[in-house]
């Protein structure tokens, strides 16, 4: 077994050196809690308090706890054992929590996929995590995830079981079936997972090539929940609206839905982040806090003056995942009448927040400062030397909740971590005298499309598989609404395809919709000069310049 669940074997990449681990424990960061443990404590402290609201469903803490127990036992009764991995592919529905807390309790590791992911991504997550089961909603928003499951099992027979939250045909194993199995065969009274065990695998945005798996432990993740709650003012009276997909690390944990439950607050699940879906829920449930990405903030700011809904309960609006323009940030207080909190984080660990009582200029112009006094932040130049304060440089970090390595990925680890365990975030930042960071750009060629990270390389590989594509380069283009959009430059061969066919090709390759290029431009050649040694990175920069700067002729 690769994981340190119920035995002493640990994935090498996950081990913090003993001296640092001891320091994080001594400082009280890692307190020896587990997800299954604290949920039970909350359920005992306030059994009847509402934990989750989604659609017509309202679950109290006691109800969620009971369901998680039955689920844990049902998963084990179905043959899964501690340390197994299960790909969880669910939208914002209450069953997400039932199964995820069930998995935590059984010591089985969820691997979180986003609703938009399709067969190519799911197959990659399942094979790289060696998953033995797959969890889906069923049919959702016009898409039949059961078909995807069938294709997955055909490609990867190791995915032996599929569990369906809302089964709609014979032969499917529904969550109710799992719960019934759990009631018939309760969990043996054995030790659960240890606080230092890996609790789940989160998905990286995939800056180069395919997404990598991010192992997070109970101890380290729960620390971020507890501190995020304090920093963001999340307490037992809070009501958190999950507008973004909760499988994403940001609405999951900064402080997000898990931070809300940790605080004993109420989570309200929105089926969509649109004002039409969210505003009525804010009014009805008395929502106090929510989190958005910058393009959605624009939509909300635009919708607010025309809306009759009473949003007066809302106190804090978090915005993160991609850079927020100061001009937009400045409008939050006048238009929404509430405090903006900028959030700059990553599933690998480090999370920065502006503080709620920071001066407006700090809130508007920076992406905040780290959660922890033990977050070590370095801003360095090309040679790895620290740059002077206020100068741009590469952000490196290590600390009590930043991973020391990806799961089973030596080559990525060699690239992404320094010898002394700092994670190379790939972000270019400036840090001021107070430790606040402002994001300037990034060193890698991934595209941040409205907070969704897209690897240029991954899309290029799929484009190159097209019979009429000789070469392809995918670049980010600044976009007023999305922040960045994708443009695929293509040198055709044989019969020149149409742009729409190229987009359809990417869809047909079984990729998430957000990875379909927004724009396709056909060119005869990439570089004007005969520069044979031009790097992919330089090439992408040159191509981007073709679309974003006036043509030579126009300049004259
Ligand atoms: P991931 O590693 O996939 O979790 O994505 C994290 C990355 O998203 C960071 O390294 C940044 O590049 C980007 N990011 C997240 N929040 C912000 C923000 N507030 N401003 C700018 N970039 C952000
Ligand atoms: O973009 C991210 O991945 C992100 C943004 C804000 C994140 O993981 C987080 C906060 O925790």
XYZ file of C-alpha atoms and ligand atoms in Angstrom:
590
model
C 0.000 0.000 0.000
C 1.266 3.458 -0.827
C -0.460 5.364 1.939
C 0.124 5.788 5.617
C -3.391 4.805 6.555
C -3.555 2.326 9.434
C 0.056 1.358 8.885
C 3.369 3.064 9.060
C 4.113 3.396 5.365
C 4.087 6.930 4.061
C 4.392 8.283 0.565
C 7.876 9.734 0.662
C 6.770 13.002 -0.856
C 4.355 13.727 1.959
C 6.670 13.565 4.929
C 7.530 16.823 6.606
C 10.957 16.612 8.202
C 10.677 15.646 11.872
C 11.946 18.986 13.158
C 9.336 20.951 11.192
C 6.530 18.538 12.083
C 7.477 18.866 15.753
C 7.491 22.643 15.421
C 4.025 22.704 13.801
C 2.661 20.493 16.565
C 4.316 22.481 19.336
C 2.919 25.701 17.866
C -0.579 24.200 18.090
C -1.113 24.195 14.322
C -1.525 20.446 14.118
C -3.799 19.416 16.938
C -4.427 15.769 16.197
C -7.960 16.192 14.884
C -9.556 14.175 12.060
C -12.462 15.082 9.781
C -14.590 12.221 11.040
C -13.790 13.173 14.620
C -14.688 16.841 14.547
C -17.895 16.265 12.602
C -19.012 13.926 15.390
C -18.112 16.537 17.999
C -20.188 19.170 16.206
C -23.118 16.764 15.898
C -22.956 16.071 19.627
C -22.642 19.752 20.525
C -25.565 20.953 18.374
C -27.388 17.970 16.824
C -30.390 19.894 15.516
C -28.563 22.835 14.010
C -28.833 22.937 10.219
C -25.543 22.007 8.561
C -26.408 21.736 4.859
C -29.106 23.295 2.709
C -29.366 22.221 -0.930
C -32.500 22.193 -3.075
C -35.317 20.950 -0.841
C -32.910 19.173 1.467
C -32.005 20.448 4.910
C -29.685 18.265 6.960
C -28.913 18.909 10.596
C -25.451 18.158 11.984
C -26.855 14.967 13.557
C -28.338 13.889 10.229
C -25.096 14.527 8.341
C -23.121 12.653 10.996
C -25.483 9.673 10.869
C -25.386 9.573 7.074
C -21.594 9.783 7.049
C -21.438 6.838 9.450
C -23.713 4.687 7.358
C -21.827 5.661 4.243
C -18.457 4.810 5.823
C -19.751 1.390 6.825
C -21.489 0.896 3.471
C -18.312 1.659 1.545
C -16.355 -0.825 3.648
C -19.127 -3.409 3.342
C -18.801 -2.972 -0.428
C -15.231 -4.214 -0.267
C -13.287 -0.975 -0.128
C -10.492 -0.860 2.424
C -8.668 1.911 4.231
C -6.164 3.563 1.935
C -8.181 2.932 -1.254
C -8.823 5.894 -3.557
C -12.236 6.883 -4.936
C -12.796 9.539 -7.603
C -15.637 11.796 -6.415
C -17.331 13.612 -9.282
C -20.281 15.502 -7.833
C -21.907 18.900 -8.319
C -23.070 21.110 -5.441
C -25.516 18.676 -3.842
C -25.823 17.621 -0.172
C -24.748 14.067 -1.000
C -21.245 15.431 -1.622
C -20.808 15.799 2.153
C -22.413 12.471 2.985
C -19.966 10.571 0.803
C -16.872 12.662 1.493
C -17.261 12.443 5.289
C -18.102 8.754 4.878
C -14.854 8.249 2.974
C -12.884 10.249 5.560
C -14.297 8.120 8.343
C -13.540 4.884 6.548
C -9.974 6.055 5.856
C -10.660 5.922 2.108
C -9.298 8.830 0.073
C -11.552 10.974 -2.099
C -9.953 12.295 -5.288
C -11.904 15.417 -6.224
C -12.979 15.999 -9.821
C -14.847 19.091 -11.003
C -18.315 18.742 -12.550
C -16.932 20.030 -15.866
C -14.328 17.272 -16.129
C -14.919 14.597 -18.756
C -13.598 11.132 -19.594
C -10.043 12.181 -20.418
C -9.543 13.975 -17.130
C -11.472 11.421 -15.073
C -9.503 8.535 -16.568
C -6.289 10.382 -15.756
C -7.330 11.001 -12.130
C -8.458 7.387 -11.736
C -5.332 5.862 -13.225
C -2.829 8.173 -11.529
C -4.485 7.645 -8.145
C -5.104 3.930 -8.847
C -8.715 4.441 -7.855
C -10.948 1.437 -7.272
C -14.306 3.255 -7.361
C -16.027 6.238 -8.927
C -18.817 8.356 -7.433
C -21.269 10.282 -9.634
C -24.548 12.125 -9.254
C -26.373 10.316 -12.065
C -27.971 12.570 -14.638
C -27.250 16.196 -13.880
C -27.938 19.351 -15.850
C -28.559 17.441 -19.033
C -25.445 15.303 -18.834
C -25.524 11.579 -18.120
C -22.574 10.819 -15.890
C -23.480 7.117 -15.975
C -22.318 6.999 -19.597
C -19.035 8.491 -18.552
C -18.796 5.878 -15.792
C -19.390 3.068 -18.288
C -16.634 4.358 -20.519
C -14.295 4.751 -17.548
C -14.817 1.167 -16.433
C -14.247 -0.057 -19.965
C -10.926 1.795 -20.124
C -9.909 1.053 -16.554
C -11.302 -2.225 -15.211
C -9.478 -1.486 -11.936
C -12.328 0.954 -11.236
C -14.476 -1.911 -10.041
C -17.426 -0.020 -8.600
C -19.565 2.994 -9.413
C -21.748 4.625 -6.774
C -24.561 6.925 -7.848
C -25.924 9.622 -5.542
C -29.245 9.780 -7.395
C -29.690 6.540 -9.337
C -32.223 6.616 -12.149
C -32.084 3.139 -13.616
C -31.903 -0.498 -12.614
C -28.588 -1.981 -11.683
C -27.030 1.179 -10.296
C -25.738 1.193 -6.715
C -27.270 4.266 -5.113
C -26.238 6.039 -1.934
C -29.362 4.638 -0.272
C -28.131 1.123 -1.123
C -24.751 1.923 0.414
C -26.419 3.272 3.539
C -28.507 0.090 3.818
C -25.347 -2.021 3.525
C -23.797 0.162 6.213
C -26.731 -0.360 8.578
C -26.538 -4.115 8.046
C -22.802 -4.210 8.650
C -21.701 -1.340 10.910
C -18.040 -0.305 10.991
C -15.973 -2.448 13.338
C -14.763 -0.571 16.377
C -11.202 -0.214 15.159
C -8.960 2.787 15.033
C -9.883 5.287 12.329
C -7.362 7.199 10.277
C -4.621 9.033 12.125
C -4.445 12.841 12.037
C -1.134 12.615 10.181
C -2.640 10.379 7.466
C -3.382 11.666 4.004
C -7.119 12.464 4.020
C -7.700 13.045 0.302
C -6.082 13.904 -3.013
C -6.819 17.322 -4.472
C -6.175 18.100 -8.141
C -3.585 20.625 -9.300
C -4.387 23.037 -12.095
C -1.713 21.339 -14.171
C 0.740 24.096 -15.055
C 2.704 21.755 -17.287
C 0.897 18.867 -18.891
C -1.581 16.789 -16.960
C -2.999 17.544 -13.525
C -1.049 16.249 -10.576
C -2.420 14.774 -7.353
C -2.020 16.766 -4.152
C -1.961 14.730 -0.923
C -3.314 16.641 2.082
C -3.375 15.308 5.629
C -6.119 15.700 8.242
C -3.733 17.689 10.437
C -2.584 20.174 7.817
C -5.912 20.813 6.119
C -7.862 21.178 9.349
C -5.288 23.757 10.440
C -6.126 25.897 7.389
C -9.858 25.569 8.130
C -9.441 26.676 11.728
C -7.227 29.655 10.919
C -9.252 30.646 7.849
C -12.380 30.706 10.021
C -10.727 33.174 12.388
C -9.331 35.363 9.609
C -12.581 35.429 7.626
C -14.956 35.855 10.556
C -16.634 32.481 10.067
C -18.372 31.390 13.270
C -21.348 29.361 14.440
C -23.746 32.141 13.387
C -22.372 32.342 9.827
C -24.224 31.181 6.733
C -21.912 30.377 3.825
C -23.191 30.281 0.259
C -21.288 27.851 -1.977
C -21.730 29.386 -5.412
C -18.584 27.926 -7.019
C -18.141 24.150 -7.474
C -17.317 22.818 -4.009
C -14.828 20.240 -5.290
C -12.487 23.151 -5.987
C -10.009 23.801 -3.199
C -10.995 27.474 -2.795
C -14.735 27.146 -1.989
C -13.942 23.882 -0.215
C -11.436 25.204 2.268
C -10.703 28.926 2.227
C -12.609 28.663 4.559
C -15.346 27.456 2.240
C -17.813 24.707 2.976
C -15.492 22.675 5.193
C -14.465 25.751 7.156
C -18.151 26.544 7.610
C -18.915 23.078 8.985
C -15.830 23.194 11.192
C -17.192 26.442 12.672
C -20.634 24.879 13.185
C -22.101 27.265 10.606
C -24.641 26.592 7.863
C -23.701 25.729 4.277
C -26.129 26.745 1.536
C -25.483 25.095 -1.834
C -26.249 27.076 -4.948
C -26.737 25.053 -8.133
C -25.085 27.868 -10.078
C -23.086 31.007 -9.295
C -25.452 33.236 -11.286
C -27.229 36.091 -9.485
C -30.559 34.519 -10.538
C -29.750 31.402 -8.522
C -27.738 32.990 -5.717
C -29.644 36.182 -4.807
C -32.894 34.441 -3.776
C -30.882 31.976 -1.666
C -29.021 34.809 0.060
C -32.322 36.443 0.972
C -34.072 33.241 2.029
C -31.239 31.771 4.108
C -29.689 34.966 5.476
C -26.321 34.247 3.867
C -23.449 36.150 5.511
C -20.526 35.208 3.291
C -19.714 33.813 -0.136
C -16.757 33.340 -2.483
C -16.473 34.166 -6.173
C -13.908 34.373 -8.962
C -13.321 37.802 -10.583
C -15.571 37.371 -13.680
C -18.499 36.394 -11.480
C -17.930 39.390 -9.258
C -18.396 41.531 -12.377
C -21.704 39.818 -13.093
C -22.888 40.291 -9.507
C -21.881 43.953 -9.486
C -23.851 44.476 -12.665
C -26.915 42.591 -11.438
C -27.087 44.128 -7.968
C -28.616 47.560 -8.781
C -31.444 45.918 -10.775
C -32.267 43.280 -8.192
C -35.160 43.508 -5.720
C -33.686 40.875 -3.417
C -32.754 41.770 0.124
C -29.051 40.991 0.403
C -28.525 42.880 3.646
C -27.397 39.756 5.536
C -24.280 39.502 3.361
C -21.196 40.842 5.141
C -18.160 39.461 3.320
C -17.506 38.821 -0.352
C -14.403 36.783 -1.086
C -12.804 37.001 -4.512
C -9.901 34.823 -5.617
C -8.611 32.162 -7.976
C -7.402 34.749 -10.485
C -6.181 38.310 -10.359
C -8.804 40.894 -9.487
C -8.316 44.287 -11.109
C -8.113 47.110 -8.524
C -10.743 49.110 -10.481
C -13.234 46.286 -9.984
C -12.187 45.664 -6.382
C -12.854 49.312 -5.605
C -16.520 48.990 -6.605
C -17.404 46.256 -4.111
C -18.037 48.461 -1.087
C -20.063 51.179 -2.861
C -22.153 48.784 -4.985
C -22.658 45.852 -2.609
C -22.169 47.706 0.668
C -19.975 44.915 2.047
C -16.340 44.080 2.724
C -14.242 42.549 -0.019
C -11.713 39.913 0.917
C -9.107 38.992 -1.679
C -7.971 35.364 -1.577
C -4.824 34.156 -3.281
C -4.353 30.463 -2.726
C -3.430 27.166 -4.262
C -4.495 23.578 -3.729
C -0.845 22.765 -2.964
C -1.144 24.815 0.218
C -0.306 28.482 0.817
C -3.364 30.716 1.145
C -3.243 34.514 1.492
C -6.094 36.740 2.611
C -6.586 40.446 2.964
C -7.854 40.936 6.522
C -11.391 42.193 7.046
C -10.173 45.280 8.946
C -7.369 46.154 6.516
C -7.419 49.693 5.080
C -9.352 49.926 1.809
C -6.137 50.503 -0.170
C -4.690 47.203 1.046
C -7.928 45.342 0.291
C -8.123 46.798 -3.191
C -4.472 46.609 -4.218
C -3.089 43.397 -2.721
C -3.932 39.712 -2.689
C -3.382 39.510 1.043
C -0.842 37.890 3.304
C -0.350 34.268 4.404
C -2.528 32.501 6.943
C 0.290 31.444 9.226
C 3.286 33.014 10.924
C 4.993 29.738 10.003
C 4.329 30.137 6.273
C 7.799 30.765 4.861
C 7.639 32.946 1.773
C 10.576 33.669 -0.531
C 10.482 36.019 -3.504
C 13.500 35.249 -5.682
C 15.127 36.044 -9.014
C 16.175 33.681 -11.809
C 19.188 32.591 -9.787
C 17.143 31.859 -6.701
C 18.400 34.946 -4.851
C 15.899 37.008 -2.825
C 14.854 40.214 -4.595
C 14.575 43.538 -2.719
C 11.240 44.290 -1.045
C 8.627 45.525 -3.492
C 10.414 44.045 -6.518
C 8.791 41.280 -8.578
C 10.159 37.754 -8.217
C 9.185 34.095 -8.183
C 7.153 33.027 -5.181
C 8.486 29.999 -3.295
C 6.872 28.728 -0.108
C 6.869 26.040 2.529
C 4.984 25.747 5.766
C 2.549 23.838 7.968
C 0.007 23.157 5.209
C 1.977 23.328 1.959
C 2.729 19.930 0.453
C 6.292 18.695 0.156
C 5.557 16.751 -3.014
C 2.859 15.535 -5.384
C 1.565 11.990 -5.132
C 3.745 9.490 -7.016
C 5.296 11.971 -9.414
C 9.074 12.173 -9.165
C 9.598 14.232 -12.294
C 7.038 16.881 -11.285
C 8.499 16.917 -7.785
C 12.000 17.503 -9.110
C 10.682 20.511 -11.042
C 8.253 21.928 -8.528
C 10.162 21.725 -5.237
C 13.542 23.061 -4.190
C 16.019 20.846 -2.404
C 15.009 22.294 0.930
C 11.343 21.622 0.342
C 10.010 24.941 -0.928
C 7.150 24.680 -3.421
C 7.771 26.668 -6.595
C 4.336 28.220 -7.044
C 5.070 29.481 -10.562
C 3.584 32.833 -9.562
C 5.444 36.115 -9.900
C 4.627 38.403 -6.985
C 5.726 41.550 -5.214
C 5.859 41.544 -1.428
C 5.597 44.738 0.589
C 7.055 45.605 3.983
C 3.977 44.239 5.772
C 4.242 40.873 4.016
C 1.298 41.480 1.672
C 1.637 39.953 -1.783
C 0.415 41.277 -5.090
C 0.360 38.886 -8.007
C 2.168 40.207 -11.076
C 2.013 37.258 -13.419
C 3.481 33.815 -13.616
C 6.478 31.912 -14.775
C 4.665 28.973 -16.323
C 2.553 28.812 -19.455
C -0.728 27.821 -17.920
C -3.799 29.869 -18.678
C -5.951 31.155 -15.828
C -9.356 31.333 -17.464
C -11.763 32.777 -14.913
C -9.984 30.846 -12.158
C -9.859 27.560 -14.105
C -6.232 26.655 -14.728
C -5.483 25.221 -18.173
C -2.167 23.744 -19.258
C -1.145 25.010 -22.708
C 0.884 21.854 -23.178
C -2.032 19.539 -22.469
C -4.236 21.215 -25.092
C -1.406 21.362 -27.624
C -0.925 17.600 -27.281
C -4.586 17.014 -28.103
C -4.470 19.415 -31.047
C -1.400 17.671 -32.454
C -3.376 14.452 -32.595
C -5.669 16.016 -35.243
C -4.768 14.712 -38.710
C -4.877 18.197 -40.242
C -2.777 19.901 -37.603
C 0.932 20.155 -38.362
C 1.821 22.175 -35.247
C -0.102 23.936 -32.487
C 0.651 26.505 -29.798
C -1.880 27.500 -27.158
C -1.510 30.895 -25.509
C -3.411 33.098 -23.073
C -4.840 36.353 -24.364
C -5.896 39.080 -21.911
C -9.691 39.191 -21.767
C -11.806 41.882 -20.205
C -14.319 39.442 -18.794
C -12.506 36.120 -18.312
C -9.207 37.678 -17.247
C -7.555 35.419 -19.802
C -8.948 33.460 -22.711
C -7.272 30.728 -24.728
C -6.145 31.067 -28.296
C -4.887 28.098 -30.320
C -2.474 28.997 -33.107
C -2.452 26.212 -35.655
C -0.297 25.409 -38.667
C -2.567 23.216 -40.769
C -1.514 20.348 -43.005
C -3.511 18.780 -45.819
C -7.055 20.043 -45.899
C -7.352 23.089 -43.644
C -9.955 22.462 -40.907
C -12.368 25.134 -39.718
C -12.043 26.710 -36.290
C -15.322 25.144 -35.171
C -14.013 21.702 -36.120
C -10.926 22.249 -34.001
C -13.084 23.197 -31.028
C -15.279 20.155 -31.558
C -12.139 18.005 -31.743
C -11.155 19.075 -28.244
C -14.666 18.334 -26.961
C -14.601 14.939 -28.665
C -11.302 14.139 -26.992
C -13.330 14.034 -23.760
C -11.985 17.190 -22.160
C -13.713 19.686 -19.869
C -15.548 22.397 -21.758
C -13.432 25.156 -20.217
C -10.410 23.693 -22.064
C -11.940 24.219 -25.520
C -9.949 27.070 -27.134
C -11.918 30.318 -27.159
C -10.238 31.326 -30.372
C -8.481 29.476 -33.197
C -6.028 31.248 -35.499
C -4.480 29.506 -38.507
C -0.975 30.583 -39.496
C 1.593 29.475 -42.091
C 4.476 29.431 -39.674
C 5.115 30.312 -36.052
C 8.378 32.248 -35.967
C 9.307 35.007 -38.389
C 13.005 34.357 -38.008
C 14.810 31.126 -38.633
C 15.478 30.880 -34.910
C 15.760 27.153 -34.500
C 16.327 27.265 -30.800
C 13.251 29.245 -29.869
C 11.667 27.706 -26.743
C 7.989 26.865 -26.518
C 7.709 29.635 -23.995
C 9.286 32.255 -26.283
C 7.177 30.991 -29.132
C 3.964 31.345 -27.157
C 5.002 34.861 -26.115
C 5.683 35.838 -29.730
C 2.333 34.459 -30.868
C 0.496 36.211 -28.050
C 2.119 39.467 -29.154
C 0.660 38.998 -32.643
C -2.843 39.255 -31.231
C -2.287 41.762 -28.471
C -0.052 44.369 -30.119
C -0.805 46.255 -33.341
C 0.641 44.752 -36.530
C 3.972 46.106 -37.713
C 2.268 47.737 -40.674
C -0.333 49.407 -38.488
C 2.307 50.893 -36.240
C 3.987 52.755 -39.082
P -3.889 25.600 -8.338
O -2.405 25.368 -8.121
O -4.466 24.879 -9.478
O -4.650 25.394 -7.083
O -4.067 27.147 -8.729
C -3.499 28.111 -7.893
C -3.029 29.272 -8.720
O -4.134 30.130 -9.038
C -2.062 30.165 -8.024
O -0.761 29.655 -8.034
C -2.211 31.444 -8.835
O -1.516 31.355 -10.044
C -3.690 31.465 -9.151
N -4.433 32.312 -8.201
C -5.204 31.920 -7.171
N -5.745 32.971 -6.529
C -5.312 34.085 -7.160
C -5.499 35.497 -6.966
N -6.281 35.976 -5.984
N -4.879 36.339 -7.819
C -4.084 35.873 -8.812
N -3.860 34.565 -9.044
C -4.471 33.666 -8.235
O -7.016 29.125 -7.298
C -6.906 28.369 -6.324
O -6.537 27.189 -6.420
C -7.267 28.908 -4.956
C -7.658 30.221 -4.805
C -8.000 30.721 -3.558
C -7.209 28.073 -3.832
O -6.829 26.766 -3.956
C -7.544 28.569 -2.557
C -7.944 29.903 -2.434
O -7.488 27.749 -1.477
